[in-house]
PDB file of N, CA and C in Angstrom:
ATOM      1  N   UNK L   1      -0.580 -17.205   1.864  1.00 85.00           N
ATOM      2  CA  UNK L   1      -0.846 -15.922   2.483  1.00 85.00           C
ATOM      3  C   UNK L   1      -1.932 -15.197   1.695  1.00 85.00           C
ATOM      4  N   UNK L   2      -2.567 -14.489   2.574  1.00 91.00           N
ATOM      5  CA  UNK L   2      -4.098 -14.111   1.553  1.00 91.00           C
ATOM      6  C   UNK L   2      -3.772 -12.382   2.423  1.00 91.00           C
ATOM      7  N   UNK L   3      -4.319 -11.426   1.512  1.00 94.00           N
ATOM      8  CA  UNK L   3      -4.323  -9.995   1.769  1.00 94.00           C
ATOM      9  C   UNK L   3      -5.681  -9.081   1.263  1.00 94.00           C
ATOM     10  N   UNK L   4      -6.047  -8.236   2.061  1.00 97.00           N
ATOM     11  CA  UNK L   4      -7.159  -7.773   1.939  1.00 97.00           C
ATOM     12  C   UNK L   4      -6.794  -6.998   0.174  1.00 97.00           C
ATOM     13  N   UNK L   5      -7.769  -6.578  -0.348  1.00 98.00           N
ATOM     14  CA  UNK L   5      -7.762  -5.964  -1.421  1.00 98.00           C
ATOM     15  C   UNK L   5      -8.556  -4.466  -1.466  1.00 98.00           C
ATOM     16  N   UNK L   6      -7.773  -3.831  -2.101  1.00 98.00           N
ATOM     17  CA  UNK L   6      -8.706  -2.492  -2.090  1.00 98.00           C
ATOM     18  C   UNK L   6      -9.050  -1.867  -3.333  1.00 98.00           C
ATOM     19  N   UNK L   7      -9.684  -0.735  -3.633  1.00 97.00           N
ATOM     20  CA  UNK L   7     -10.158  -0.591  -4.693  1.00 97.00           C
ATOM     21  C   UNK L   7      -9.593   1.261  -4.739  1.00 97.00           C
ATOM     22  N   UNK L   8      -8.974   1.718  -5.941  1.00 97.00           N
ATOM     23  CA  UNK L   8      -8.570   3.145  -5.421  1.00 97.00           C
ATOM     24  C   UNK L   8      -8.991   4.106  -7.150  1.00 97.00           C
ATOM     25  N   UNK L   9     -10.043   5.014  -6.750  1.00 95.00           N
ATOM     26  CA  UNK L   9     -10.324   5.577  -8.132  1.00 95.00           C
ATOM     27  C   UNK L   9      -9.174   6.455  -8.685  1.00 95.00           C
ATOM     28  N   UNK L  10      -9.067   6.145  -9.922  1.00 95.00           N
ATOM     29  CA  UNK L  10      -8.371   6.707 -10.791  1.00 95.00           C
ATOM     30  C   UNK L  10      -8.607   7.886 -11.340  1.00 95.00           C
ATOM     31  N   UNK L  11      -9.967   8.378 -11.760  1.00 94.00           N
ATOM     32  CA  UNK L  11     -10.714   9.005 -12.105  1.00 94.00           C
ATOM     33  C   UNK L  11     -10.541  10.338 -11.412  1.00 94.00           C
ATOM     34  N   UNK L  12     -10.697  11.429 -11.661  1.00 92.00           N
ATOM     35  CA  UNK L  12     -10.943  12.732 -10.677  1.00 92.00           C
ATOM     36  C   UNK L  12     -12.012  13.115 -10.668  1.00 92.00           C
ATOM     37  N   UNK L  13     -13.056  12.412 -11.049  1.00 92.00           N
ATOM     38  CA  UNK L  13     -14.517  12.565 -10.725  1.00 92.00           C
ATOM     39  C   UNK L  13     -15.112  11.242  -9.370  1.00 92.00           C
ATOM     40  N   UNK L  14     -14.279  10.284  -9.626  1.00 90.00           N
ATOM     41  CA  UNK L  14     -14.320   9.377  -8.922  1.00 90.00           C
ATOM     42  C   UNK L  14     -14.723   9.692  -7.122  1.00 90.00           C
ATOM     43  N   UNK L  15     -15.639   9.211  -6.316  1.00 89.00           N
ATOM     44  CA  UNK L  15     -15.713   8.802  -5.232  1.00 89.00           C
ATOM     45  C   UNK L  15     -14.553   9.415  -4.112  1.00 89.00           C
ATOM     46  N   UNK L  16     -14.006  10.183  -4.084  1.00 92.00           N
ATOM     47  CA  UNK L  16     -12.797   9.831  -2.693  1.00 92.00           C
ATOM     48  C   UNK L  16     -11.759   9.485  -4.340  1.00 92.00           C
ATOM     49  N   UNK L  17     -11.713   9.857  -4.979  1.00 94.00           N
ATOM     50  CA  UNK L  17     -10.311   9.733  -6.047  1.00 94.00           C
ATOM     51  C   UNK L  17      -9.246   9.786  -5.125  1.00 94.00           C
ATOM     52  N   UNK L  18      -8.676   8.552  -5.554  1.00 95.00           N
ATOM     53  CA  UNK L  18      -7.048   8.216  -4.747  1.00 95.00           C
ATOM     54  C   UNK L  18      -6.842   7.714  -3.571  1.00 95.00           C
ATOM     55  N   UNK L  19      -8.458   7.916  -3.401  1.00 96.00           N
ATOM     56  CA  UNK L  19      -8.306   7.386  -1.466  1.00 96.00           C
ATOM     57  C   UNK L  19      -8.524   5.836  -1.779  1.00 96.00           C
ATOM     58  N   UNK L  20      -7.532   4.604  -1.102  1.00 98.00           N
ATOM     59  CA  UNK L  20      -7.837   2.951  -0.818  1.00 98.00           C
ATOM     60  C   UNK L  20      -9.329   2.695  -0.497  1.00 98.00           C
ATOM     61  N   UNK L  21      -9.997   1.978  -0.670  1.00 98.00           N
ATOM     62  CA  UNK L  21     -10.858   1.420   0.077  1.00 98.00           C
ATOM     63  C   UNK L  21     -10.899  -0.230   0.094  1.00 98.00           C
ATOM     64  N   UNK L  22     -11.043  -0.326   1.153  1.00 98.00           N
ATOM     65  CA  UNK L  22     -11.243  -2.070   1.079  1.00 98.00           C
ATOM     66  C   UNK L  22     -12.599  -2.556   0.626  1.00 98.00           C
ATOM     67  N   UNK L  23     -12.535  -3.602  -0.424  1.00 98.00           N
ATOM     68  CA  UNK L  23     -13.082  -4.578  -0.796  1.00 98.00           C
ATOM     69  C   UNK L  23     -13.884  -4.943   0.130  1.00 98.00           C
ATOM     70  N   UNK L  24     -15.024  -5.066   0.606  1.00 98.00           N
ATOM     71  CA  UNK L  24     -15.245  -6.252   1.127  1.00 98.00           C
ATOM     72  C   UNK L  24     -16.808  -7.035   0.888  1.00 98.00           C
ATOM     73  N   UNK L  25     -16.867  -6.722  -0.218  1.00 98.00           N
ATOM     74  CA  UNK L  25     -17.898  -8.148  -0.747  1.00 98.00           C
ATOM     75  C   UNK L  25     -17.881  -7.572  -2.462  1.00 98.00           C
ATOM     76  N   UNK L  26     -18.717  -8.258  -2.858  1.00 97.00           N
ATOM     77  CA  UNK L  26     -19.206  -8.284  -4.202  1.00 97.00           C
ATOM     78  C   UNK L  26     -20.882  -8.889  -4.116  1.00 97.00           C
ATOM     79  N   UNK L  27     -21.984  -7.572  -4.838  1.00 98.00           N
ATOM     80  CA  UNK L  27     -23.309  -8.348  -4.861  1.00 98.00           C
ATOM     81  C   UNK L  27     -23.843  -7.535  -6.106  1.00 98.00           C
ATOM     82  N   UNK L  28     -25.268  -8.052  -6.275  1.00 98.00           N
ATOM     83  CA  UNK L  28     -25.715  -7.769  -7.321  1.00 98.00           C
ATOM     84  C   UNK L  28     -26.630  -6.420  -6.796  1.00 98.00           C
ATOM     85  N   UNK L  29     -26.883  -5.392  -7.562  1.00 97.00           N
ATOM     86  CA  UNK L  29     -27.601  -4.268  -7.700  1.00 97.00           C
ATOM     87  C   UNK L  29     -28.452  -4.080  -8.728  1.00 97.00           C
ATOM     88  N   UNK L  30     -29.857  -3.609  -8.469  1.00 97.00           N
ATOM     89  CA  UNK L  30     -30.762  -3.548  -9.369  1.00 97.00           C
ATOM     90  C   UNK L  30     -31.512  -1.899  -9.245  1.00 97.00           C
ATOM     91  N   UNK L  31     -30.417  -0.930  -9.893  1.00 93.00           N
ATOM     92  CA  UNK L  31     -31.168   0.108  -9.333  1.00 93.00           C
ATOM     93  C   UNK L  31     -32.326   0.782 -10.089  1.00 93.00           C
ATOM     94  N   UNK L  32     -33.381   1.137  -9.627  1.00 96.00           N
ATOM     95  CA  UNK L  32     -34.595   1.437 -10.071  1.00 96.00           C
ATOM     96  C   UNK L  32     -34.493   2.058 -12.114  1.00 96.00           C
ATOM     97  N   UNK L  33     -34.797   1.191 -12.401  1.00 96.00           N
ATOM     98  CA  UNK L  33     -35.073   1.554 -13.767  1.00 96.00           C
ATOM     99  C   UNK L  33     -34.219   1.181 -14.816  1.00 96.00           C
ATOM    100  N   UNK L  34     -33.162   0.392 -14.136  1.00 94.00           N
ATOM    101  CA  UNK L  34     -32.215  -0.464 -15.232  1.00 94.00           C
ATOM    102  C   UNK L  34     -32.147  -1.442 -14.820  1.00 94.00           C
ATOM    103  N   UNK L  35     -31.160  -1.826 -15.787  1.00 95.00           N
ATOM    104  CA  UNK L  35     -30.444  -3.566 -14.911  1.00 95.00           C
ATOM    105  C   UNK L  35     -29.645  -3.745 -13.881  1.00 95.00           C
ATOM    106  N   UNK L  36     -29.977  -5.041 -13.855  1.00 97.00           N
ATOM    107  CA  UNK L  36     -29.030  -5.407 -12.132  1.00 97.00           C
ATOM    108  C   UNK L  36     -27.761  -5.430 -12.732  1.00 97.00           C
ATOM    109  N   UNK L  37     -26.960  -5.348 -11.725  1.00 97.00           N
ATOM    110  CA  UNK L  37     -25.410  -5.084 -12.406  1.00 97.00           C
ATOM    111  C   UNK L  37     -24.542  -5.940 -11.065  1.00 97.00           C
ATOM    112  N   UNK L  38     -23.457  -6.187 -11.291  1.00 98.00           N
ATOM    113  CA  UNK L  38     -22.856  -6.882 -10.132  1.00 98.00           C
ATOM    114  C   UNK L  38     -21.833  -5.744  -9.938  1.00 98.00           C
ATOM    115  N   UNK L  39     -21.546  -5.027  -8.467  1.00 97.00           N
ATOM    116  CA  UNK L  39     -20.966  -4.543  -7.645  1.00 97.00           C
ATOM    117  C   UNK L  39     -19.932  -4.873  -6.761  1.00 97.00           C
ATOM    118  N   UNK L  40     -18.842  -3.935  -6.578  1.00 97.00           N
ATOM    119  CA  UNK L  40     -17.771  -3.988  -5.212  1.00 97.00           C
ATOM    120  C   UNK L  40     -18.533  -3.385  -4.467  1.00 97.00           C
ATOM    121  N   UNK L  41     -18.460  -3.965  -3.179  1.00 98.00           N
ATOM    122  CA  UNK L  41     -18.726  -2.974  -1.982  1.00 98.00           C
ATOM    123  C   UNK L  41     -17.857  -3.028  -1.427  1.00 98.00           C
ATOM    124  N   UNK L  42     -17.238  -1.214  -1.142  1.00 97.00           N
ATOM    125  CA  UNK L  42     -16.492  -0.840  -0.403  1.00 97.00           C
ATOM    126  C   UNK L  42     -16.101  -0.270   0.855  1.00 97.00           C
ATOM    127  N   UNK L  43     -15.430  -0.048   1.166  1.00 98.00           N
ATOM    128  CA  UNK L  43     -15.601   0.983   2.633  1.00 98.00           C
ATOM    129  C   UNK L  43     -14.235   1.304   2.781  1.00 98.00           C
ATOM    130  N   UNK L  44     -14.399   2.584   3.075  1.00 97.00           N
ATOM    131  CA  UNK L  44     -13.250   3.875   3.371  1.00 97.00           C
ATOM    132  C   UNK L  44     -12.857   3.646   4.289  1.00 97.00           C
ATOM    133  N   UNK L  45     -11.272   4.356   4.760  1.00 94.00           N
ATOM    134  CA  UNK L  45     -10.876   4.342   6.246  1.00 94.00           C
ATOM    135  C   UNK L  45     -11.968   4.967   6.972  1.00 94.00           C
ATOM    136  N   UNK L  46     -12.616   6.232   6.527  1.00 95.00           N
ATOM    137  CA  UNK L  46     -13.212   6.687   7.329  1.00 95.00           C
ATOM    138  C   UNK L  46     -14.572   6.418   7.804  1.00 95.00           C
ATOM    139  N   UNK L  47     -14.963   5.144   7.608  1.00 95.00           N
ATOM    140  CA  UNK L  47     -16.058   4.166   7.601  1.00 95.00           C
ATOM    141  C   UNK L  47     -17.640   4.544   6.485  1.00 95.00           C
ATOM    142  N   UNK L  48     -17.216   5.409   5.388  1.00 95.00           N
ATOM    143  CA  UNK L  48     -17.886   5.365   4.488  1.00 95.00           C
ATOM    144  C   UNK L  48     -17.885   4.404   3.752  1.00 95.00           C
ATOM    145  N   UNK L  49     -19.216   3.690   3.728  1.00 96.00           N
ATOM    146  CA  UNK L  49     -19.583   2.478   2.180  1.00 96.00           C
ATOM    147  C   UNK L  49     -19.981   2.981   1.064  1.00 96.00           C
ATOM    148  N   UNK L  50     -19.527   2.398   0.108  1.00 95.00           N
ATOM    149  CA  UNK L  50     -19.773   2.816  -1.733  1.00 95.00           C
ATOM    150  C   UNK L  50     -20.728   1.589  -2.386  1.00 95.00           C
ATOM    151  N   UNK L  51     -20.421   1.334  -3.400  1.00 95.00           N
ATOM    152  CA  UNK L  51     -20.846   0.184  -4.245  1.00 95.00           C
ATOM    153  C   UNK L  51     -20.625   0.747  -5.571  1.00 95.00           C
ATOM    154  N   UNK L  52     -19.432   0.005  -6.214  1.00 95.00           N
ATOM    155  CA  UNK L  52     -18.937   0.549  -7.489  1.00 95.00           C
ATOM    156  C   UNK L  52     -19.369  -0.460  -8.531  1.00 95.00           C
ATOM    157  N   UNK L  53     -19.895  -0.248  -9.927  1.00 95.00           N
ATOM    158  CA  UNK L  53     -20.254  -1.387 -10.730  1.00 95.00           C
ATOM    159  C   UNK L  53     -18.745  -1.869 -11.275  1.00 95.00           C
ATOM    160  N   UNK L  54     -19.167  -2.892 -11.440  1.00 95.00           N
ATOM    161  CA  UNK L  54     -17.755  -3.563 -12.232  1.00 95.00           C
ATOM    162  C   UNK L  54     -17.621  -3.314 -13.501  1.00 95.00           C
ATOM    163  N   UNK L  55     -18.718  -2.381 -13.808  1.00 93.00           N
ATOM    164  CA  UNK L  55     -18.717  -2.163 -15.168  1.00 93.00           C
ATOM    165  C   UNK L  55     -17.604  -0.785 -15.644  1.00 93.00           C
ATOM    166  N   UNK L  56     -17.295  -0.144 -14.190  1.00 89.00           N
ATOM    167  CA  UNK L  56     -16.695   1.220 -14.056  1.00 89.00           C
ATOM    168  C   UNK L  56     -15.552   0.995 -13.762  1.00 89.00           C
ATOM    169  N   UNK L  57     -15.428  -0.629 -14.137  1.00 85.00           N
ATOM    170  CA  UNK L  57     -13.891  -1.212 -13.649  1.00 85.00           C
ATOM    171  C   UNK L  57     -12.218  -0.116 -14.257  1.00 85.00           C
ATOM    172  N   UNK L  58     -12.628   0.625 -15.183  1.00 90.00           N
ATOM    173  CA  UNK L  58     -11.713   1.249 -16.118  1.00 90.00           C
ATOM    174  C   UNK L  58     -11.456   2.450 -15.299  1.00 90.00           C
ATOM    175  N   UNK L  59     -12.242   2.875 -14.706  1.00 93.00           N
ATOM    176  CA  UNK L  59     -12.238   4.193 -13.932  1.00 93.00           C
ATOM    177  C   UNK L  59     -10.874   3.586 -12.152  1.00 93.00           C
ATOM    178  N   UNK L  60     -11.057   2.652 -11.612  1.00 95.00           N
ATOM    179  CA  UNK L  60     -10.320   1.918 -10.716  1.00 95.00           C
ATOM    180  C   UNK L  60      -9.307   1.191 -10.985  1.00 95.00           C
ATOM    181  N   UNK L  61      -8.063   0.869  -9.576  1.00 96.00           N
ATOM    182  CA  UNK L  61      -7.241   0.175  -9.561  1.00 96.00           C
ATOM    183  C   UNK L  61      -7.382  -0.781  -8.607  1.00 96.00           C
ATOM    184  N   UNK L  62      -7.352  -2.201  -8.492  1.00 97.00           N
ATOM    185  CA  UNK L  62      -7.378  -2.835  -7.284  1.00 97.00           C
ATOM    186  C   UNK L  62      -5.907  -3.433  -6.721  1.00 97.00           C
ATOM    187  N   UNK L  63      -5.628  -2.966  -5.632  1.00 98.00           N
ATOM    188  CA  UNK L  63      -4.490  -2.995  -5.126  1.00 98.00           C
ATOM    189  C   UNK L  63      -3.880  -3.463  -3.555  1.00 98.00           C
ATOM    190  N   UNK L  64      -2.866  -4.407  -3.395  1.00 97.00           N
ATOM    191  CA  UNK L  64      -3.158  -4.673  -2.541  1.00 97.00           C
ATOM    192  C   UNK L  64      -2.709  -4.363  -0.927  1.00 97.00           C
ATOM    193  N   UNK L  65      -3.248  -5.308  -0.344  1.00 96.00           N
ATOM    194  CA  UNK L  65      -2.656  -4.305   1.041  1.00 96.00           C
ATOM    195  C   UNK L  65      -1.329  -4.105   1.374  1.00 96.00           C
ATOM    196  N   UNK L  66      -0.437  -4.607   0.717  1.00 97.00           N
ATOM    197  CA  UNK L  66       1.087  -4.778   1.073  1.00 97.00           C
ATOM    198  C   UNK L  66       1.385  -3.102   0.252  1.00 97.00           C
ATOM    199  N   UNK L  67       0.398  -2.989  -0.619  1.00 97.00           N
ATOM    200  CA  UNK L  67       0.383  -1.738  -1.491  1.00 97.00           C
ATOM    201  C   UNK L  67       0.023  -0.348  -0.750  1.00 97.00           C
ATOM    202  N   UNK L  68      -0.924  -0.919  -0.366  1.00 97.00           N
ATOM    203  CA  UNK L  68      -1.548   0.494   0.778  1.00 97.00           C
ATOM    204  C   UNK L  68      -0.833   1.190   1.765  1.00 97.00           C
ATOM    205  N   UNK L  69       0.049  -0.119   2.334  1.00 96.00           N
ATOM    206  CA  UNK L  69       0.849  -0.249   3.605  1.00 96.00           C
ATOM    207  C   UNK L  69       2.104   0.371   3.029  1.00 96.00           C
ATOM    208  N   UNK L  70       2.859   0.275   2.151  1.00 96.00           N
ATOM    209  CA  UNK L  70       3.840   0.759   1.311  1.00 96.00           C
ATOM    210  C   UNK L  70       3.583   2.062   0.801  1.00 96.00           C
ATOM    211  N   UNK L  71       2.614   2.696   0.041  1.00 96.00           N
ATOM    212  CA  UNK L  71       2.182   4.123  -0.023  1.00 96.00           C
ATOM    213  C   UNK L  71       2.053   4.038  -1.879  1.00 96.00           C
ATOM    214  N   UNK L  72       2.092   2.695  -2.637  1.00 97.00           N
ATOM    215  CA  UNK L  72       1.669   2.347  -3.511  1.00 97.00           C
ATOM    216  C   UNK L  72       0.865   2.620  -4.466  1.00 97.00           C
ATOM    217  N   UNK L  73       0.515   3.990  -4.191  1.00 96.00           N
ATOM    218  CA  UNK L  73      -1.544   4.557  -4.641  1.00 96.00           C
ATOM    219  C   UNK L  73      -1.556   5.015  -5.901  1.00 96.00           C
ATOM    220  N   UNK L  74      -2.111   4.247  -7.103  1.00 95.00           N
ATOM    221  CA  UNK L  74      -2.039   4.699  -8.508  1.00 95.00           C
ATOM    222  C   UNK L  74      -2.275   6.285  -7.998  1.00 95.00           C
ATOM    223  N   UNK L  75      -2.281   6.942  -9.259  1.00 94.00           N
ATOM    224  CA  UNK L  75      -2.186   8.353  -9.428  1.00 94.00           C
ATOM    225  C   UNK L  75      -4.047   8.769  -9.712  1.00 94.00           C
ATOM    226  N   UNK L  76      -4.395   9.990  -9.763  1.00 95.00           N
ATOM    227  CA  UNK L  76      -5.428   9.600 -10.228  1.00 95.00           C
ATOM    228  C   UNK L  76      -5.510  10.697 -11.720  1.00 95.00           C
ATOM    229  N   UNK L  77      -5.284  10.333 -12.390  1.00 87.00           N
ATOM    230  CA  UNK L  77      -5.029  11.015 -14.059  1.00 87.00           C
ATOM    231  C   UNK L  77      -5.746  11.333 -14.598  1.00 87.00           C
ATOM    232  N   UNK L  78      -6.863  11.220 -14.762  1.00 64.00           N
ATOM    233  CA  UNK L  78      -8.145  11.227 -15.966  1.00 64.00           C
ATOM    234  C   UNK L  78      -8.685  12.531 -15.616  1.00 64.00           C
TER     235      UNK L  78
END
């Protein structure tokens, strides 16, 4: 059995802090004037897309859909 995955900021500066978003790819980003970095791309219920570095992995929880569906949603603390 395979389940979508989502990504939910922890952070209270964070994106939509606390709100799920689904996963749905991983690519590389090179934004003007640094390095490329490898990225989640996400998307909100409300059909907003993100792109979070994996480097900001500390700031997120990835969680899954049996989690979402259940009401599962880390807190967001920081």
């Amino acid at each position: 059995m395979t389940q979508k995955a989502f990504l939910v900021g922890t952070h209270r500066f964070s994106f939509q802090a606390g709100k799920p978003a689904e996963i749905v790819g991983v690519t590389f980003v090179t934004p003007e004037g640094l390095e490329t970095r490898p990225c989640y791309q996400i998307r909100f219920d409300d059909g907003r897309n993100d792109l979070v570095p994996l480097s900001e992995s500390h700031h997120f929880e990835i969680i899954s859909e049996q989690d979402v569906a259940t009401g599962k949603i880390p807190a967001v603390t920081h």
